[in-house]
Amino acid sequence: MRPAVRLSGLTSRSCRPIAAAGPELRAALPPPPPLQQAAPTSRPRHSFVSARGYASHPSTHPSKPPRQGQPLHHTHPHLVGSGELTPGIPASEYEERRRKLMESLPEGSVVVCMGGTVRLVSQRDYKFRQATDFNYLTGFNEPEATLVLESRPSTSKGYRYTLFVPPKDDHDTLWSGECSGVEGAVSVFGADEVCPLSSSALAAHLPALLRSENLFVSVPPLPSPSPSSQPLQPPPPRRRSSLLKLFTSDPSSSASWSSASDPPHLLISAALASERARPLEREVHRLRLVKSKSELAIMKRAADISAAAHTRLMGFVNGGMREDRLAVEFAYMCAKEGSEREAYVPVIASGANGLVIHYTSNDNVVDDGDLVLVDAGCELHMYASDITRTFPANGKFSEPQRDLYTAILRAQKECVKRCKVEDGISMNELHRASCGLLLAELRQIGFKLGVGDIERRLYPHFLSHHLGSDLHDCPTADRSAALTEGNVITIEPGIYVPFDNAYPKHFHGMGIRVEDEVAFQKDGPWVLSANAPKEIVDIEGLR
């Protein structure tokens, strides 16, 4: 007998909800906050009306502590807990990451890791997101900064930690708010030395470091160009870091010698172009692949927020509704629970639009008998969620829809079961298994397929990818490597049946994908996205 349907905290038979996680991890995870708005900050109860008629408080103290850059515990206790440097991550964990990185590199190594820069949209600052590797090593979530780590085996930490940050500037403060500045970066982020981001500071510190035989460098992508070279007045855009020019200037250009500040620019550009400079990404990705208990707690919360939004759409959609209305509803549900942004542009594909793997137009109208494929997830505190569900717009699967969906779901659940640490399975092996499972399932419902037909036509994408601070996390990871405890991957088989008489006609135009986030644990796979319904009985029970 099937269990009764529950509208909150839904679990499927193949999923391991939080209660099924390992005992050590369960003990480390804080209870998730309720899915509701945070309580308002307390205010003085009494106020009076001044002679001008304006309400004011009898206290002379401001209602909020002054902001000093990014959110901290004493300015944003509703976001950052005591002892945490960023939401959910203590300062000690950032120090441990830096230590592990430097211990993994040859003695005498130097790391130069550049943070993200401000990007412009319509001549205004776009919402800033820190460069992922820089964030992982520092927790410093303000733009246009750079990290330098120097190997120092003789010291207690084993390395020296220097930050270059933009100095405080009255003009920038007026338009964009406070930044941490040199003083804040010293007191909050634990750097051994903090320098203002200026040509003189760079000239004093970097040339000697860049002579290292073991130089590891990470430079984020260049910002999108502004639509116009003439900014509107006021305000001018936030000043661009000279460091961006420093890392991207052409050492062969005569303009590089045009001012006294150019020699360090030329030196670093030459160093980056030399064979000495090695990419830092692969070294950091080895660490990022293994998620800590703190990281898993954030990812579980992000998955819960996204799962609740998926559940809402399943009970909300109906024929005649526009796809973009569903996209907005999903984004709203996630934002009101604390998500800072969507992890990626969502796919809201109704009917035959589901045949397009990354359909993001989201501008069509849902028909009553359509299947709706929703691939969407939120980002929470720099960690992504990634869930796909496919469900009927009218709340009831037709027989062909039910048959094809069941075939894919069975294959998906079997792949999840195989995510075991002790088996040493790889992503490539999981993908090959998914192809065989789908082949067997489709043959049972009338598809006449040979070996290779699945991969060539019906299942054109890979089964999984790593998930973490980036949606496709750690792209330098080897797909043939054994997956270990702390890895988080997606499991997302899909079948996309074209309008082709080689396949049963009653399945034509159906695109179905089922995707979960799976964390590798010693006692078995932990499905972070288990609260997003995927069993047919649970989906249909939402109506």
XYZ file of C-alpha atoms in Angstrom:
543
model
C 0.000 0.000 0.000
C 1.376 3.391 -0.918
C 2.048 5.851 1.920
C -0.249 8.786 2.349
C 0.762 11.905 0.437
C 2.241 14.703 2.493
C 2.398 18.248 1.176
C 5.393 19.194 3.324
C 8.681 17.343 3.613
C 7.795 14.887 0.844
C 10.129 11.951 0.447
C 10.265 9.266 -2.190
C 11.112 5.638 -1.734
C 14.521 5.998 -3.371
C 15.550 9.163 -1.541
C 17.370 9.597 1.721
C 16.036 12.661 3.519
C 18.063 14.461 6.167
C 17.016 11.945 8.815
C 18.762 9.231 6.808
C 22.109 11.015 6.660
C 25.085 9.677 8.592
C 24.945 10.215 12.380
C 28.053 12.411 12.452
C 26.733 14.669 9.726
C 23.251 14.836 11.256
C 24.783 15.973 14.547
C 26.730 18.697 12.757
C 23.800 20.036 10.785
C 21.830 22.828 12.444
C 18.051 22.442 12.255
C 16.811 24.220 9.105
C 14.949 27.442 9.807
C 11.248 27.426 8.957
C 10.326 28.474 5.440
C 9.061 31.901 6.368
C 10.252 35.470 6.470
C 12.827 36.389 9.082
C 11.545 38.163 12.147
C 11.897 41.930 11.900
C 14.700 43.628 13.743
C 13.519 44.933 17.092
C 12.788 48.660 17.329
C 12.239 51.022 20.249
C 8.589 50.793 21.260
C 8.020 54.487 21.881
C 8.451 57.417 19.545
C 7.365 61.006 19.511
C 6.523 63.580 16.869
C 8.936 66.470 16.509
C 7.980 70.096 16.005
C 8.232 69.550 12.240
C 5.806 66.633 12.447
C 8.397 63.880 11.760
C 8.316 60.739 13.894
C 11.609 60.142 15.677
C 12.988 57.912 18.378
C 13.993 59.181 21.821
C 17.260 57.259 21.562
C 20.120 58.943 19.703
C 21.494 55.556 18.604
C 20.810 54.361 15.053
C 18.378 51.490 14.637
C 21.041 49.440 12.822
C 24.782 49.188 13.517
C 26.865 50.950 10.861
C 27.785 48.697 7.953
C 31.488 48.124 7.412
C 31.520 46.243 4.132
C 30.050 42.778 3.633
C 27.579 41.360 6.207
C 29.179 40.312 9.496
C 27.702 38.860 12.667
C 27.521 42.178 14.547
C 25.834 43.972 11.619
C 23.704 41.102 10.235
C 23.088 38.555 13.019
C 20.085 37.258 11.069
C 22.491 36.159 8.281
C 25.866 35.459 9.909
C 26.114 33.394 13.075
C 28.506 33.934 15.958
C 31.987 32.755 14.985
C 31.130 32.691 11.280
C 32.959 34.744 8.698
C 30.283 34.180 6.049
C 26.846 32.608 6.529
C 27.351 29.034 7.684
C 31.170 29.003 7.363
C 33.475 29.789 10.338
C 36.680 31.759 9.905
C 38.654 28.669 10.967
C 37.426 26.764 7.916
C 38.799 29.397 5.547
C 42.162 29.192 7.319
C 42.094 25.398 6.998
C 41.445 25.675 3.246
C 44.428 27.984 2.754
C 46.643 25.709 4.841
C 45.639 22.592 2.879
C 46.258 24.368 -0.407
C 49.749 25.498 0.519
C 50.633 22.067 1.947
C 49.640 20.504 -1.378
C 51.971 22.779 -3.376
C 55.766 22.535 -3.679
C 57.879 24.296 -1.085
C 58.490 27.929 -1.964
C 55.246 28.272 -3.912
C 53.453 31.585 -4.420
C 49.719 31.829 -5.083
C 48.143 34.874 -6.728
C 44.356 34.668 -6.854
C 42.339 37.592 -8.175
C 38.825 38.302 -6.954
C 35.814 39.270 -9.018
C 35.260 42.684 -10.549
C 32.162 44.834 -10.842
C 30.253 44.307 -14.071
C 28.030 46.844 -15.747
C 24.554 46.467 -17.187
C 23.072 49.606 -18.771
C 25.906 51.599 -17.165
C 24.963 50.501 -13.647
C 26.659 47.991 -11.367
C 25.316 44.485 -11.820
C 24.702 42.506 -8.615
C 28.175 41.425 -7.566
C 29.183 37.781 -7.193
C 32.651 36.959 -5.970
C 35.051 34.822 -8.033
C 34.548 31.308 -6.716
C 38.142 30.260 -5.965
C 38.913 33.613 -4.314
C 35.796 33.302 -2.166
C 36.703 29.739 -1.197
C 40.098 30.813 0.117
C 39.189 34.117 1.788
C 35.481 34.637 2.450
C 36.072 38.216 1.310
C 33.001 39.035 -0.753
C 33.767 42.542 -1.945
C 34.907 43.380 -5.488
C 38.352 44.012 -6.918
C 40.644 42.390 -4.385
C 43.555 39.976 -4.732
C 44.969 37.242 -2.527
C 48.674 36.395 -2.267
C 49.845 33.305 -0.387
C 53.548 32.615 0.143
C 54.931 29.290 1.335
C 56.619 29.730 4.752
C 57.288 26.241 6.188
C 59.140 27.642 9.202
C 56.088 29.530 10.509
C 53.265 28.113 12.632
C 50.755 28.400 9.770
C 53.176 27.366 7.066
C 52.297 30.297 4.811
C 51.956 34.072 4.709
C 48.585 35.572 3.789
C 48.373 38.985 2.088
C 45.280 40.742 0.778
C 45.238 43.649 -1.650
C 41.927 45.493 -1.247
C 40.487 48.774 -2.516
C 41.029 51.556 0.052
C 38.043 53.372 1.480
C 36.957 56.269 -0.692
C 34.366 58.921 0.162
C 33.037 59.045 -3.392
C 32.537 55.274 -3.645
C 31.007 55.218 -0.163
C 28.444 57.838 -1.169
C 27.290 55.907 -4.220
C 27.916 52.269 -3.344
C 28.228 52.065 0.446
C 31.044 51.184 2.799
C 33.789 48.716 2.005
C 35.975 46.907 4.510
C 39.104 48.796 3.478
C 42.546 47.992 4.779
C 41.559 48.234 8.454
C 38.544 45.953 8.128
C 40.435 43.384 6.095
C 43.036 43.131 8.889
C 40.624 42.870 11.818
C 37.999 40.619 10.208
C 39.680 38.411 7.607
C 42.837 37.449 9.470
C 45.364 38.437 6.832
C 48.991 38.747 7.927
C 49.222 41.888 5.816
C 46.682 43.996 3.969
C 47.721 46.527 1.344
C 45.716 49.128 -0.525
C 45.181 48.230 -4.141
C 47.537 50.823 -5.647
C 50.417 50.832 -8.076
C 52.908 51.777 -5.362
C 51.811 48.888 -3.117
C 51.930 46.453 -6.015
C 55.372 47.673 -7.044
C 56.624 47.174 -3.490
C 55.272 43.661 -2.954
C 54.677 41.696 -6.117
C 57.825 41.781 -8.297
C 59.896 39.623 -5.949
C 57.046 37.127 -5.472
C 56.554 36.706 -9.174
C 60.093 35.442 -9.594
C 59.099 32.220 -7.818
C 59.746 29.016 -9.729
C 56.420 27.706 -8.398
C 53.932 30.443 -9.249
C 50.221 29.549 -9.298
C 47.794 32.125 -10.689
C 44.035 32.458 -11.013
C 42.463 35.325 -12.943
C 38.653 35.544 -13.328
C 37.003 36.309 -16.676
C 37.060 39.896 -17.842
C 33.964 41.966 -17.071
C 31.446 42.620 -19.808
C 32.157 45.910 -21.581
C 29.954 48.868 -20.844
C 27.492 49.676 -23.651
C 28.957 53.144 -23.910
C 32.348 54.623 -23.289
C 30.708 57.777 -21.949
C 29.182 57.037 -18.515
C 26.128 58.914 -17.336
C 26.633 61.709 -14.810
C 25.998 61.306 -11.957
C 27.037 58.802 -10.778
C 30.114 57.549 -12.592
C 30.571 53.788 -12.449
C 32.643 52.398 -9.577
C 36.287 52.899 -10.381
C 37.921 50.014 -12.143
C 40.725 48.283 -10.329
C 44.171 48.965 -11.698
C 44.827 45.312 -10.978
C 42.519 44.288 -13.808
C 44.704 46.259 -16.217
C 47.727 44.790 -14.466
C 46.654 41.233 -15.222
C 45.455 41.875 -18.747
C 47.830 44.434 -20.225
C 49.778 43.466 -23.304
C 53.490 43.309 -22.420
C 54.389 43.934 -26.066
C 52.446 47.189 -26.224
C 54.440 50.409 -26.076
C 51.643 51.907 -23.979
C 52.708 49.602 -21.151
C 55.691 51.897 -20.558
C 53.725 55.117 -20.546
C 53.767 55.824 -16.797
C 55.714 55.067 -13.670
C 53.049 52.583 -12.572
C 53.504 50.367 -15.584
C 56.583 48.280 -14.658
C 54.668 46.061 -12.135
C 51.890 45.688 -14.700
C 54.400 44.592 -17.294
C 56.143 42.265 -14.862
C 52.989 40.421 -13.863
C 51.771 40.227 -17.442
C 55.105 38.744 -18.452
C 54.978 36.323 -15.517
C 51.510 35.166 -16.506
C 52.679 34.638 -20.062
C 55.764 32.727 -18.990
C 56.042 28.973 -18.543
C 56.605 29.526 -14.814
C 52.999 30.537 -14.176
C 50.772 27.544 -13.580
C 46.977 27.559 -13.379
C 45.733 27.610 -9.791
C 42.246 26.296 -10.596
C 43.139 22.599 -10.682
C 44.862 22.826 -7.279
C 41.896 24.575 -5.628
C 39.358 22.316 -7.320
C 40.921 19.259 -5.656
C 39.976 20.807 -2.310
C 36.573 22.133 -3.396
C 35.472 18.695 -4.632
C 35.223 17.442 -1.044
C 32.495 19.336 0.798
C 32.798 19.977 4.534
C 29.945 19.513 7.002
C 29.379 23.277 6.927
C 29.173 23.293 3.139
C 26.797 20.325 3.081
C 24.545 22.065 5.580
C 24.266 25.095 3.279
C 23.709 22.903 0.227
C 20.990 20.948 2.032
C 19.225 24.193 2.941
C 19.526 25.459 -0.670
C 18.062 22.169 -1.914
C 15.176 22.428 0.576
C 14.350 25.951 -0.618
C 14.413 24.842 -4.260
C 12.411 21.701 -3.483
C 9.667 23.780 -1.864
C 9.547 25.983 -4.980
C 9.313 22.916 -7.252
C 6.482 21.568 -5.087
C 4.687 24.904 -5.372
C 4.875 24.822 -9.186
C 3.486 21.287 -9.356
C 0.339 22.390 -7.571
C 0.225 25.820 -9.166
C 0.518 25.217 -12.919
C -2.495 24.861 -15.193
C -3.300 25.020 -18.882
C -3.220 28.520 -20.339
C -0.490 29.733 -17.987
C 2.709 31.186 -19.472
C 6.036 29.515 -18.855
C 7.612 32.762 -17.678
C 4.915 33.067 -15.008
C 6.186 29.788 -13.553
C 9.774 31.043 -13.741
C 8.855 34.185 -11.798
C 6.937 32.152 -9.220
C 9.958 29.884 -8.682
C 12.322 32.842 -8.277
C 9.945 34.538 -5.842
C 9.570 31.408 -3.699
C 13.354 31.074 -3.427
C 14.060 34.767 -2.821
C 11.604 35.070 0.029
C 13.347 32.210 1.819
C 16.763 33.897 1.680
C 18.262 32.850 -1.642
C 20.477 35.618 -3.032
C 20.000 34.638 -6.677
C 19.046 31.841 -9.019
C 21.883 29.385 -9.566
C 21.269 29.505 -13.342
C 18.696 30.588 -15.900
C 15.785 28.202 -15.292
C 14.319 25.834 -17.857
C 10.498 25.959 -17.872
C 9.701 23.778 -20.879
C 6.118 22.780 -21.643
C 5.178 20.145 -24.209
C 7.621 19.725 -27.084
C 9.801 22.531 -25.695
C 11.104 19.833 -23.357
C 13.027 18.373 -26.300
C 15.440 21.313 -26.043
C 17.931 20.390 -23.307
C 18.624 23.973 -22.209
C 15.386 25.656 -23.215
C 15.493 29.068 -21.517
C 13.189 31.186 -23.667
C 10.335 30.390 -21.266
C 7.926 32.401 -23.399
C 5.331 29.869 -24.502
C 1.877 29.006 -23.150
C 1.326 25.752 -21.250
C -1.367 23.533 -22.787
C -3.659 21.481 -20.570
C -2.270 18.069 -21.565
C 1.403 19.099 -21.568
C 4.188 17.713 -19.494
C 6.156 20.573 -17.917
C 9.903 20.079 -17.436
C 11.319 22.427 -14.794
C 15.096 22.537 -14.350
C 15.689 25.211 -11.717
C 17.570 25.844 -8.503
C 18.544 28.662 -6.182
C 21.910 29.814 -4.929
C 22.356 30.263 -1.186
C 25.493 31.777 0.356
C 27.573 30.964 -2.758
C 26.334 27.352 -3.038
C 24.110 26.161 -5.895
C 21.120 23.876 -5.976
C 20.175 21.970 -9.162
C 16.905 20.018 -9.403
C 14.807 18.896 -12.378
C 11.265 17.621 -12.178
C 8.765 16.784 -14.947
C 5.040 16.785 -14.183
C 1.653 17.076 -15.949
C 0.128 20.526 -16.292
C -3.334 19.201 -15.437
C -2.138 17.181 -12.449
C -2.695 13.741 -14.011
C -0.275 11.708 -16.132
C -1.720 10.205 -19.312
C -0.907 6.532 -19.865
C 1.954 7.191 -22.352
C 3.318 9.940 -20.089
C 3.128 7.618 -17.100
C 4.919 4.790 -18.931
C 7.811 6.931 -20.181
C 8.154 8.804 -16.879
C 8.218 5.532 -14.919
C 10.956 4.142 -17.185
C 13.177 7.173 -16.608
C 12.444 7.320 -12.876
C 13.394 3.660 -12.411
C 16.734 4.254 -14.146
C 17.338 7.412 -12.120
C 16.650 5.695 -8.788
C 18.936 2.806 -9.669
C 21.760 5.234 -10.534
C 21.268 6.970 -7.177
C 21.556 3.613 -5.369
C 24.922 3.037 -7.045
C 26.433 6.215 -5.551
C 28.395 4.316 -2.913
C 31.800 5.322 -1.574
C 32.912 1.730 -1.025
C 32.349 0.842 -4.685
C 34.803 3.477 -5.941
C 32.490 4.253 -8.829
C 33.247 7.075 -11.264
C 31.003 9.492 -13.134
C 31.879 7.762 -16.409
C 30.831 4.400 -14.980
C 27.570 5.868 -13.690
C 26.836 7.337 -17.114
C 27.461 4.042 -18.884
C 25.166 2.341 -16.376
C 22.439 4.901 -17.021
C 22.577 4.207 -20.766
C 22.121 0.481 -20.193
C 19.307 1.007 -17.705
C 17.431 3.364 -20.027
C 17.861 0.976 -22.961
C 16.310 -1.876 -20.986
C 13.459 0.262 -19.663
C 12.523 1.705 -23.070
C 12.511 -1.695 -24.725
C 9.935 -2.804 -22.164
C 7.515 -0.064 -23.237
C 7.772 -0.668 -26.985
C 10.910 1.114 -28.233
C 12.861 -0.899 -30.830
C 16.414 0.144 -30.054
C 19.887 -1.174 -30.688
C 23.076 -0.593 -28.727
C 24.082 3.063 -29.148
C 20.628 4.318 -30.154
C 20.088 5.807 -26.691
C 23.231 7.959 -26.726
C 22.920 9.042 -30.365
C 19.320 10.257 -30.359
C 17.265 9.964 -27.196
C 19.758 10.739 -24.383
C 22.309 13.213 -25.768
C 23.728 14.579 -22.494
C 25.933 13.269 -19.693
C 24.314 11.832 -16.555
C 25.979 14.017 -13.951
C 28.266 16.848 -12.952
C 29.804 18.021 -9.712
C 27.784 20.557 -7.719
C 28.972 23.153 -5.210
C 29.849 26.828 -5.288
C 29.442 26.668 -9.054
C 26.610 24.912 -10.844
C 29.039 22.781 -12.873
C 31.514 22.699 -10.035
C 35.235 22.073 -10.439
C 35.307 21.528 -14.226
C 38.913 20.339 -14.057
C 37.803 17.197 -12.173
C 38.456 13.861 -13.884
C 35.216 12.039 -14.768
C 37.035 8.713 -14.610
C 38.207 9.251 -11.001
C 36.546 7.340 -8.159
C 33.964 9.435 -6.307
C 34.739 9.836 -2.604
C 33.055 10.923 0.599
C 32.097 14.588 0.456
C 31.607 14.705 -3.323
C 28.237 16.065 -4.442
C 27.015 15.269 -7.937
C 23.784 15.407 -9.900
C 22.021 12.313 -11.217
C 19.877 13.414 -14.174
C 18.936 10.888 -16.866
C 16.499 12.111 -19.502
C 14.755 10.930 -22.641
C 13.743 13.284 -25.469
C 11.567 11.635 -28.126
C 11.575 13.500 -31.465
C 8.759 13.420 -34.000
C 10.318 10.458 -35.773
C 8.503 7.298 -36.886
C 11.446 5.241 -35.672
C 9.910 5.639 -32.199
C 6.386 4.868 -30.918
C 4.090 7.693 -32.008
C 2.343 8.104 -28.655
C 5.678 9.205 -27.112
C 6.500 11.803 -29.785
C 7.302 15.265 -28.446
C 7.889 14.128 -24.863
C 10.948 15.433 -23.019
C 11.360 14.030 -19.504
C 14.272 14.511 -17.107
C 14.515 13.711 -13.394
C 17.465 15.235 -11.527
C 18.576 14.967 -7.914
C 21.577 16.213 -5.944
C 23.449 13.308 -4.333
C 26.132 13.577 -1.646
C 28.514 10.654 -1.244
C 28.541 9.477 2.383
C 30.139 6.486 4.125
C 26.753 4.933 4.889
C 25.324 5.446 1.402
C 24.022 8.157 -0.917
C 22.342 11.159 0.694
C 19.835 12.794 -1.650
C 19.918 16.480 -0.745
C 16.928 17.208 -3.008
C 14.719 14.457 -1.531
C 11.961 16.905 -0.567
C 11.127 17.630 -4.215
C 8.387 15.110 -5.134
C 9.212 12.708 -7.958
C 6.987 9.667 -7.352
C 3.856 9.745 -9.505
C 1.598 9.254 -6.483
C 3.177 12.235 -4.731
C 3.002 14.505 -7.795
C -0.609 13.675 -8.559
C -1.486 13.984 -4.883
C -0.635 17.694 -4.933
C -3.914 18.435 -6.794
